[in-house]
C-alpha positions as a Markdown table, in Angstrom:
| # | Residue | x | y | z |
|---|---|---|---|---|
| 1 | Met | 105.5 | 66.6 | 121.8 |
| 2 | Asn | 108.7 | 65.0 | 123.0 |
| 3 | Lys | 110.6 | 63.5 | 120.0 |
| 4 | Asn | 111.6 | 60.4 | 121.8 |
| 5 | Tyr | 108.0 | 59.7 | 122.8 |
| 6 | Lys | 107.0 | 60.1 | 119.2 |
| 7 | Lys | 109.8 | 57.8 | 118.0 |
| 8 | Leu | 109.0 | 55.1 | 120.5 |
| 9 | Leu | 105.2 | 55.2 | 120.6 |
| 10 | Gly | 104.2 | 56.9 | 117.4 |
| 11 | Asp | 103.5 | 53.7 | 115.5 |
| 12 | Ala | 101.5 | 52.2 | 118.4 |
| 13 | Val | 99.3 | 55.4 | 118.6 |
| 14 | Leu | 98.6 | 55.3 | 114.9 |
| 15 | Ile | 97.9 | 51.6 | 114.8 |
| 16 | Arg | 95.6 | 51.8 | 117.9 |
| 17 | Leu | 93.6 | 54.6 | 116.3 |
| 18 | Phe | 93.2 | 52.7 | 113.1 |
| 19 | Leu | 92.2 | 49.5 | 114.9 |
| 20 | Ile | 89.6 | 51.2 | 117.1 |
| 21 | Leu | 88.0 | 52.6 | 113.9 |
| 22 | Leu | 87.9 | 49.1 | 112.5 |
| 23 | Leu | 86.4 | 47.7 | 115.7 |
| 24 | Val | 83.5 | 50.1 | 115.6 |
| 25 | Leu | 83.1 | 49.6 | 111.8 |
| 26 | Tyr | 83.0 | 45.8 | 112.2 |
| 27 | His | 80.4 | 45.9 | 114.9 |
| 28 | Ser | 78.3 | 48.3 | 112.9 |
| 29 | Phe | 78.3 | 45.8 | 110.0 |
| 30 | Cys | 78.4 | 42.5 | 111.9 |
| 31 | Val | 74.6 | 42.0 | 111.7 |
| 32 | Phe | 75.2 | 41.4 | 107.9 |
| 33 | Cys | 77.9 | 38.8 | 108.3 |
| 34 | Gly | 76.3 | 36.4 | 110.9 |
| 35 | Ala | 78.1 | 37.6 | 114.0 |
| 36 | Trp | 74.9 | 39.2 | 115.5 |
| 37 | Glu | 71.3 | 38.3 | 115.2 |
| 38 | Val | 69.7 | 40.0 | 112.2 |
| 39 | Pro | 67.0 | 42.5 | 113.2 |
| 40 | Asn | 63.6 | 42.1 | 111.7 |
| 41 | Gly | 63.4 | 43.4 | 108.2 |
| 42 | Phe | 67.1 | 43.4 | 107.5 |
| 43 | Pro | 67.8 | 41.9 | 104.1 |
| 44 | Glu | 71.0 | 40.2 | 103.2 |
| 45 | Ile | 73.6 | 42.5 | 101.6 |
| 46 | Pro | 76.5 | 40.5 | 100.2 |
| 47 | Val | 78.8 | 43.6 | 99.9 |
| 48 | Tyr | 78.3 | 44.3 | 103.6 |
| 49 | Trp | 79.0 | 40.6 | 104.4 |
| 50 | Trp | 82.4 | 41.0 | 102.8 |
| 51 | Val | 82.9 | 44.3 | 104.6 |
| 52 | Gly | 82.3 | 42.7 | 108.0 |
| 53 | Lys | 84.5 | 39.7 | 107.2 |
| 54 | Ala | 87.3 | 41.7 | 105.8 |
| 55 | Val | 87.4 | 44.2 | 108.8 |
| 56 | Ser | 87.4 | 41.4 | 111.3 |
| 57 | Ser | 89.9 | 39.2 | 109.5 |
| 58 | Phe | 93.0 | 40.7 | 111.1 |
| 59 | Met | 91.7 | 43.4 | 113.5 |
| 60 | Leu | 91.8 | 41.4 | 116.8 |
| 61 | Glu | 95.0 | 39.7 | 116.0 |
| 62 | Thr | 96.6 | 43.1 | 115.3 |
| 63 | Phe | 95.2 | 44.4 | 118.6 |
| 64 | Val | 96.8 | 41.5 | 120.5 |
| 65 | Phe | 100.1 | 41.9 | 118.5 |
| 66 | Leu | 100.1 | 45.6 | 119.5 |
| 67 | Ser | 99.6 | 44.7 | 123.2 |
| 68 | Gly | 102.5 | 42.4 | 123.1 |
| 69 | Tyr | 104.6 | 45.0 | 121.2 |
| 70 | Leu | 103.9 | 47.6 | 123.9 |
| 71 | Tyr | 104.7 | 45.2 | 126.7 |
| 72 | Gly | 107.9 | 44.3 | 125.1 |
| 73 | Glu | 108.8 | 48.0 | 124.8 |
| 74 | Gln | 108.1 | 48.4 | 128.5 |
| 75 | Ile | 110.6 | 45.5 | 129.2 |
| 76 | Gln | 113.1 | 47.0 | 126.9 |
| 77 | Lys | 113.0 | 50.4 | 128.7 |
| 78 | Lys | 112.7 | 49.2 | 132.3 |
| 79 | Gly | 114.5 | 45.9 | 132.2 |
| 80 | Ile | 113.4 | 42.3 | 132.7 |
| 81 | Gly | 112.8 | 42.9 | 136.4 |
| 82 | Val | 109.4 | 44.5 | 135.3 |
| 83 | Val | 108.2 | 40.9 | 134.6 |
| 84 | Asn | 107.2 | 40.1 | 138.1 |
| 85 | Phe | 104.0 | 39.0 | 139.9 |
| 86 | Glu | 102.9 | 42.5 | 140.9 |
| 87 | Ser | 103.3 | 44.3 | 137.6 |
| 88 | Thr | 102.4 | 41.4 | 135.3 |
| 89 | Ile | 99.7 | 39.6 | 137.2 |
| 90 | Leu | 98.2 | 42.0 | 139.7 |
| 91 | Arg | 98.3 | 45.2 | 137.7 |
| 92 | Lys | 97.1 | 43.4 | 134.5 |
| 93 | Ala | 94.3 | 41.9 | 136.5 |
| 94 | Lys | 93.2 | 45.3 | 137.7 |
| 95 | Arg | 93.6 | 46.7 | 134.2 |
| 96 | Leu | 91.8 | 44.0 | 132.3 |
| 97 | Leu | 89.7 | 41.8 | 134.7 |
| 98 | Leu | 88.1 | 44.4 | 136.8 |
| 99 | Pro | 86.6 | 46.3 | 133.8 |
| 100 | Cys | 85.5 | 42.9 | 132.4 |
| 101 | Phe | 83.6 | 42.0 | 135.5 |
| 102 | Leu | 82.1 | 45.5 | 136.2 |
| 103 | Phe | 81.0 | 46.3 | 132.6 |
| 104 | Gly | 80.2 | 42.6 | 132.0 |
| 105 | Gly | 77.7 | 42.7 | 134.8 |
| 106 | Val | 76.0 | 45.7 | 133.3 |
| 107 | Tyr | 76.1 | 44.1 | 129.9 |
| 108 | Tyr | 74.5 | 40.9 | 131.2 |
| 109 | Val | 71.7 | 42.9 | 132.9 |
| 110 | Met | 71.0 | 44.8 | 129.8 |
| 111 | Phe | 71.1 | 42.1 | 127.1 |
| 112 | Tyr | 71.1 | 38.6 | 128.7 |
| 113 | Asp | 68.5 | 36.4 | 130.4 |
| 114 | Leu | 68.4 | 37.1 | 134.1 |
| 115 | Ser | 66.1 | 34.2 | 134.8 |
| 116 | Lys | 69.0 | 31.8 | 134.4 |
| 117 | Pro | 70.7 | 30.2 | 137.5 |
| 118 | Val | 72.9 | 32.6 | 139.5 |
| 119 | Ser | 75.9 | 30.3 | 139.0 |
| 120 | Glu | 75.5 | 30.4 | 135.2 |
| 121 | Ile | 75.2 | 34.2 | 135.3 |
| 122 | Ile | 78.4 | 34.6 | 137.4 |
| 123 | Tyr | 80.3 | 32.2 | 135.2 |
| 124 | Ser | 79.2 | 34.1 | 132.1 |
| 125 | Ile | 80.4 | 37.4 | 133.6 |
| 126 | Leu | 83.7 | 35.9 | 134.6 |
| 127 | Asn | 84.2 | 34.6 | 131.1 |
| 128 | Gly | 83.5 | 38.1 | 129.7 |
| 129 | Thr | 80.1 | 38.8 | 128.3 |
| 130 | Gly | 79.6 | 40.1 | 124.8 |
| 131 | His | 82.7 | 41.8 | 123.4 |
| 132 | Leu | 84.4 | 41.7 | 126.9 |
| 133 | Trp | 85.6 | 38.2 | 126.3 |
| 134 | Phe | 88.7 | 39.9 | 124.8 |
| 135 | Leu | 89.9 | 41.1 | 128.3 |
| 136 | Pro | 90.3 | 37.8 | 130.1 |
| 137 | Met | 91.9 | 36.4 | 126.9 |
| 138 | Leu | 94.4 | 39.2 | 126.9 |
| 139 | Phe | 95.1 | 38.8 | 130.6 |
| 140 | Trp | 96.1 | 35.1 | 130.0 |
| 141 | Cys | 98.5 | 36.3 | 127.3 |
| 142 | Phe | 100.4 | 38.4 | 129.9 |
| 143 | Val | 100.3 | 35.4 | 132.4 |
| 144 | Cys | 101.7 | 33.1 | 129.7 |
| 145 | Val | 104.5 | 35.5 | 128.8 |
| 146 | Tyr | 105.3 | 35.8 | 132.5 |
| 147 | Gly | 105.7 | 32.0 | 132.7 |
| 148 | Ile | 107.8 | 31.9 | 129.6 |
| 149 | Glu | 110.2 | 34.5 | 130.9 |
| 150 | Lys | 110.4 | 32.8 | 134.3 |
| 151 | Leu | 111.2 | 29.5 | 132.7 |
| 152 | His | 113.8 | 31.2 | 130.3 |
| 153 | Ile | 112.4 | 29.4 | 127.2 |
| 154 | Ser | 113.9 | 30.6 | 123.9 |
| 155 | Pro | 111.6 | 32.1 | 121.2 |
| 156 | Lys | 113.0 | 29.5 | 118.8 |
| 157 | Val | 111.1 | 26.9 | 121.0 |
| 158 | Val | 108.1 | 29.0 | 122.0 |
| 159 | Ile | 107.0 | 30.3 | 118.6 |
| 160 | Pro | 106.7 | 26.8 | 117.0 |
| 161 | Leu | 104.8 | 25.6 | 120.0 |
| 162 | Leu | 102.4 | 28.5 | 120.0 |
| 163 | Thr | 101.8 | 28.0 | 116.3 |
| 164 | Val | 100.8 | 24.4 | 117.0 |
| 165 | Ala | 98.6 | 25.6 | 119.9 |
| 166 | Ala | 96.9 | 28.2 | 117.6 |
| 167 | Leu | 96.1 | 25.5 | 115.1 |
| 168 | Cys | 94.7 | 23.3 | 117.9 |
| 169 | Ser | 92.7 | 26.0 | 119.6 |
| 170 | Ile | 89.4 | 24.4 | 119.2 |
| 171 | Leu | 89.1 | 23.1 | 122.7 |
| 172 | Pro | 86.2 | 24.6 | 124.7 |
| 173 | Leu | 88.4 | 25.7 | 127.6 |
| 174 | Pro | 86.9 | 27.9 | 130.4 |
| 175 | Phe | 87.7 | 31.5 | 131.0 |
| 176 | Arg | 88.7 | 32.1 | 127.4 |
| 177 | Leu | 91.8 | 29.9 | 127.6 |
| 178 | Gly | 90.8 | 28.4 | 124.3 |
| 179 | Lys | 90.9 | 31.8 | 122.7 |
| 180 | Thr | 94.2 | 32.5 | 124.4 |
| 181 | Met | 95.7 | 29.5 | 122.6 |
| 182 | Tyr | 95.0 | 31.1 | 119.3 |
| 183 | Tyr | 95.9 | 34.7 | 120.0 |
| 184 | Leu | 99.0 | 34.1 | 122.2 |
| 185 | Leu | 101.2 | 33.6 | 119.1 |
| 186 | Phe | 100.4 | 37.2 | 117.9 |
| 187 | Phe | 101.0 | 38.6 | 121.4 |
| 188 | Tyr | 104.3 | 36.8 | 121.8 |
| 189 | Val | 105.7 | 37.8 | 118.4 |
| 190 | Gly | 104.8 | 41.5 | 119.1 |
| 191 | Tyr | 106.4 | 41.1 | 122.5 |
| 192 | Cys | 109.6 | 39.6 | 121.1 |
| 193 | Ile | 110.0 | 42.3 | 118.4 |
| 194 | Lys | 110.6 | 44.9 | 121.2 |
| 195 | Arg | 111.8 | 42.6 | 124.0 |
| 196 | Asn | 114.6 | 41.1 | 121.9 |
| 197 | Thr | 115.1 | 44.1 | 119.6 |
| 198 | Trp | 114.5 | 42.1 | 116.5 |
| 199 | Asn | 115.7 | 43.9 | 113.4 |
| 200 | Val | 112.4 | 44.5 | 111.6 |
| 201 | Glu | 113.0 | 48.0 | 110.3 |
| 202 | Arg | 114.2 | 46.6 | 107.0 |
| 203 | Phe | 110.6 | 45.6 | 106.3 |
| 204 | Phe | 109.3 | 49.2 | 106.7 |
| 205 | Ser | 109.1 | 50.0 | 103.1 |
| 206 | Gly | 106.5 | 50.4 | 100.4 |
| 207 | Lys | 107.7 | 47.2 | 98.7 |
| 208 | Tyr | 107.2 | 45.0 | 101.8 |
| 209 | Thr | 103.9 | 46.7 | 102.6 |
| 210 | Ala | 102.6 | 46.0 | 99.1 |
| 211 | Val | 103.8 | 42.4 | 99.3 |
| 212 | Cys | 102.0 | 41.9 | 102.7 |
| 213 | Ala | 98.9 | 43.6 | 101.3 |
| 214 | Ala | 98.8 | 41.4 | 98.2 |
| 215 | Leu | 99.3 | 38.3 | 100.3 |
| 216 | Tyr | 96.6 | 39.3 | 102.8 |
| 217 | Leu | 94.0 | 40.1 | 100.1 |
| 218 | Ser | 94.7 | 37.0 | 98.0 |
| 219 | Ser | 94.7 | 34.7 | 101.0 |
| 220 | Phe | 91.7 | 36.2 | 102.6 |
| 221 | Val | 89.6 | 36.1 | 99.5 |
| 222 | Leu | 90.7 | 32.6 | 98.5 |
| 223 | Phe | 90.4 | 31.1 | 102.0 |
| 224 | Thr | 87.0 | 32.8 | 102.6 |
| 225 | Ile | 85.5 | 31.6 | 99.4 |
| 226 | Phe | 86.9 | 28.1 | 99.9 |
| 227 | Asp | 85.7 | 27.9 | 103.5 |
| 228 | Asn | 82.2 | 29.2 | 102.8 |
| 229 | Leu | 81.5 | 27.6 | 99.5 |
| 230 | Phe | 83.5 | 24.4 | 99.2 |
| 231 | Leu | 83.8 | 23.1 | 102.8 |
| 232 | Thr | 80.3 | 24.1 | 103.8 |
| 233 | Gly | 78.8 | 22.3 | 100.8 |
| 234 | Asn | 77.2 | 25.4 | 99.3 |
| 235 | Ile | 78.4 | 24.4 | 95.9 |
| 236 | Ser | 78.3 | 21.0 | 94.2 |
| 237 | Val | 81.6 | 19.1 | 94.1 |
| 238 | Gly | 80.2 | 16.1 | 92.3 |
| 239 | Ala | 80.1 | 12.5 | 93.3 |
| 240 | Gly | 82.9 | 10.3 | 94.2 |
| 241 | Trp | 85.9 | 10.7 | 96.4 |
| 242 | Gly | 85.4 | 14.5 | 96.7 |
| 243 | Asp | 82.1 | 14.0 | 98.6 |
| 244 | Val | 83.7 | 11.4 | 100.8 |
| 245 | Leu | 86.6 | 13.7 | 101.6 |
| 246 | Ile | 84.4 | 16.7 | 102.5 |
| 247 | Phe | 82.1 | 14.6 | 104.6 |
| 248 | Ser | 85.2 | 13.2 | 106.5 |
| 249 | Ile | 86.5 | 16.7 | 107.1 |
| 250 | Leu | 83.2 | 18.1 | 108.3 |
| 251 | Gln | 82.8 | 15.1 | 110.7 |
| 252 | Asn | 86.0 | 15.6 | 112.6 |
| 253 | Lys | 88.1 | 18.4 | 114.1 |
| 254 | Ala | 90.4 | 18.6 | 111.2 |
| 255 | Tyr | 87.9 | 21.0 | 109.6 |
| 256 | Phe | 88.3 | 23.4 | 112.5 |
| 257 | Cys | 92.1 | 23.1 | 112.4 |
| 258 | Trp | 91.8 | 24.1 | 108.8 |
| 259 | Ile | 89.8 | 27.1 | 109.7 |
| 260 | Arg | 92.4 | 28.1 | 112.2 |
| 261 | Phe | 95.1 | 27.6 | 109.7 |
| 262 | Ser | 93.4 | 29.8 | 107.1 |
| 263 | Ser | 92.7 | 32.6 | 109.7 |
| 264 | Leu | 96.3 | 32.4 | 110.9 |
| 265 | Cys | 97.5 | 32.9 | 107.3 |
| 266 | Tyr | 95.5 | 36.0 | 106.3 |
| 267 | Ser | 95.5 | 37.6 | 109.8 |
| 268 | Ala | 99.3 | 37.3 | 110.0 |
| 269 | Phe | 99.6 | 39.0 | 106.6 |
| 270 | Gly | 97.1 | 41.6 | 107.6 |
| 271 | Thr | 98.9 | 42.4 | 110.8 |
| 272 | Ala | 102.2 | 42.6 | 109.0 |
| 273 | Met | 100.6 | 44.9 | 106.4 |
| 274 | Val | 99.4 | 47.3 | 109.1 |
| 275 | Phe | 102.6 | 47.2 | 111.1 |
| 276 | Cys | 104.9 | 47.7 | 108.1 |
| 277 | Gly | 102.6 | 50.2 | 106.4 |
| 278 | Val | 102.3 | 52.5 | 109.4 |
| 279 | Asn | 106.0 | 52.5 | 110.1 |
| 280 | Trp | 106.8 | 53.0 | 106.5 |
| 281 | Leu | 104.5 | 56.0 | 106.3 |
| 282 | Gln | 105.8 | 57.4 | 109.5 |
| 283 | Arg | 109.4 | 56.9 | 108.5 |
| 284 | Asn | 108.8 | 58.9 | 105.3 |
| 285 | Asn | 107.0 | 61.7 | 107.1 |
| 286 | Arg | 103.7 | 60.9 | 105.3 |
| 287 | Leu | 101.9 | 60.2 | 108.6 |
| 288 | Gln | 102.9 | 61.9 | 111.8 |
| 289 | Val | 101.6 | 61.7 | 115.3 |
| 290 | Thr | 100.0 | 64.8 | 116.8 |
| 291 | Arg | 99.0 | 65.7 | 120.3 |
| 292 | Gly | 95.4 | 65.3 | 119.3 |
| 293 | Met | 96.1 | 61.7 | 118.1 |
| 294 | Val | 97.8 | 60.9 | 121.4 |
| 295 | Lys | 94.7 | 62.3 | 123.3 |
| 296 | Leu | 92.3 | 60.2 | 121.1 |
| 297 | Ser | 94.5 | 57.2 | 121.7 |
| 298 | Ser | 94.0 | 57.5 | 125.4 |
| 299 | Leu | 90.3 | 57.2 | 124.8 |
| 300 | Cys | 90.5 | 54.0 | 122.9 |
| 301 | Phe | 90.0 | 51.6 | 125.8 |
| 302 | Gly | 86.9 | 53.5 | 126.8 |
| 303 | Val | 85.6 | 53.4 | 123.2 |
| 304 | Tyr | 86.2 | 49.6 | 123.2 |
| 305 | Ile | 84.1 | 49.3 | 126.4 |
| 306 | Cys | 81.2 | 51.6 | 125.3 |
| 307 | Gln | 80.8 | 50.9 | 121.6 |
| 308 | Gln | 79.0 | 47.6 | 121.7 |
| 309 | Phe | 76.5 | 48.8 | 124.4 |
| 310 | Ile | 75.6 | 51.7 | 122.1 |
| 311 | Leu | 75.2 | 49.6 | 118.9 |
| 312 | Lys | 73.1 | 46.9 | 120.7 |
| 313 | Ile | 70.8 | 49.6 | 121.9 |
| 314 | Leu | 70.6 | 51.2 | 118.4 |
| 315 | Tyr | 70.0 | 47.9 | 116.6 |
| 316 | Tyr | 67.7 | 46.1 | 119.0 |
| 317 | Arg | 66.1 | 48.6 | 121.3 |
| 318 | Met | 65.2 | 51.5 | 119.0 |
| 319 | Asp | 62.5 | 50.3 | 116.7 |
| 320 | Gly | 62.5 | 53.5 | 114.7 |
| 321 | Leu | 65.8 | 52.5 | 113.1 |
| 322 | Asn | 64.0 | 49.8 | 111.2 |
| 323 | Arg | 62.5 | 52.5 | 109.0 |
| 324 | Ile | 66.0 | 53.6 | 107.8 |
| 325 | Asp | 67.2 | 52.0 | 104.6 |
| 326 | Ser | 69.5 | 49.0 | 105.6 |
| 327 | Leu | 72.1 | 50.3 | 103.1 |
| 328 | Val | 72.5 | 53.4 | 105.1 |
| 329 | Leu | 71.9 | 52.1 | 108.6 |
| 330 | Pro | 75.3 | 50.6 | 109.4 |
| 331 | Trp | 77.0 | 53.9 | 108.4 |
| 332 | Ile | 74.7 | 55.8 | 110.6 |
| 333 | Gly | 75.4 | 53.3 | 113.4 |
| 334 | Phe | 79.1 | 53.7 | 112.9 |
| 335 | Phe | 79.2 | 57.5 | 113.1 |
| 336 | Ile | 76.8 | 57.7 | 116.0 |
| 337 | Thr | 78.6 | 55.0 | 118.0 |
| 338 | Leu | 82.0 | 56.4 | 117.3 |
| 339 | Phe | 81.0 | 59.9 | 118.5 |
| 340 | Leu | 79.1 | 58.7 | 121.5 |
| 341 | Ser | 81.8 | 56.3 | 122.5 |
| 342 | Leu | 84.5 | 59.0 | 122.4 |
| 343 | Phe | 82.2 | 61.3 | 124.3 |
| 344 | Leu | 81.4 | 58.8 | 127.0 |
| 345 | Ser | 85.0 | 57.7 | 127.3 |
| 346 | His | 86.0 | 61.3 | 127.8 |
| 347 | Leu | 83.4 | 61.8 | 130.5 |
| 348 | Leu | 84.4 | 58.6 | 132.3 |
| 349 | Leu | 88.0 | 59.7 | 132.4 |
| 350 | Lys | 86.9 | 62.9 | 134.1 |
| 351 | Thr | 85.8 | 60.9 | 137.1 |
| 352 | Arg | 88.0 | 59.1 | 139.7 |
| 353 | Leu | 86.1 | 55.9 | 139.3 |
| 354 | Gly | 86.3 | 56.0 | 135.5 |
| 355 | Arg | 90.1 | 56.6 | 135.6 |
| 356 | Phe | 90.4 | 53.6 | 137.9 |
| 357 | Phe | 88.6 | 51.3 | 135.5 |
| 358 | Ile | 89.6 | 52.5 | 132.1 |
| 359 | Gly | 92.4 | 55.1 | 132.7 |
């Protein structure tokens, strides 16, 4: 493998592979943490609830950060002229929106109610059905960075504004713009690291990785317990001002801003943990990119597209799986889905149409 390629993209390859494993793992366990409807006969398993919550606590934010990081690297290599309407808007629309609409239509036919009005079906597909909501959200991140660059706004101004936008991202905006308000901060920070060549290498050490890991774990556990036990009223807080305060929070949007604040905290620490940790391991030759990893990395977009189709079929269309012990089932779902997703992605990339949509 070319050494320059390894140096520039090695961390991105490793992080992408790690995240796609987390994605499949999360969806394999999400029936136990409230994200999907619980199939008949599935008991509650508290450990699996924590597994699902922990995996999802920083996974998507790190995915978005990585997308911005890679885009910033492209700008660094090719120059700011790359940020133009054709490459930023049209090409990203082809890369993100076309697969969203195509596979979203298939997903809707397979898992949604076709008796609804046609306008509602079309709107749902345009928004991104199922897991495909991520694609239009990511497209808007590119559009926003395009606008920021054209307006020549300094990161010193943009980052505080995006932080406020993330905290206020509770508005039900169409076409995933509300989601974009939250995730754009991670995209832009990743973008700036490469675009502006921020000196972050000093953080690629075992010490900083351990600090980020400690901050992530402590903030995730504390905020999750607080959110799910205290603010939701699952424990008694006694009479008096405490009850009034909780009632007040739950009755207005401050509660949802608090949820955004807590998720911003632990997901930021989790993203920093992964980014610093992977680069630290790579710098110390403890983790190296191979040709096989690069090949697997090229399949990740296809795995993202396919994995939820497979898991939905496994969990909701194959009644025989209900006979399998629920303690074992998510692990079986994980390995089956991972293998089939890689296989289907490989097959799709063998076809001209597949390369057009996910290549």
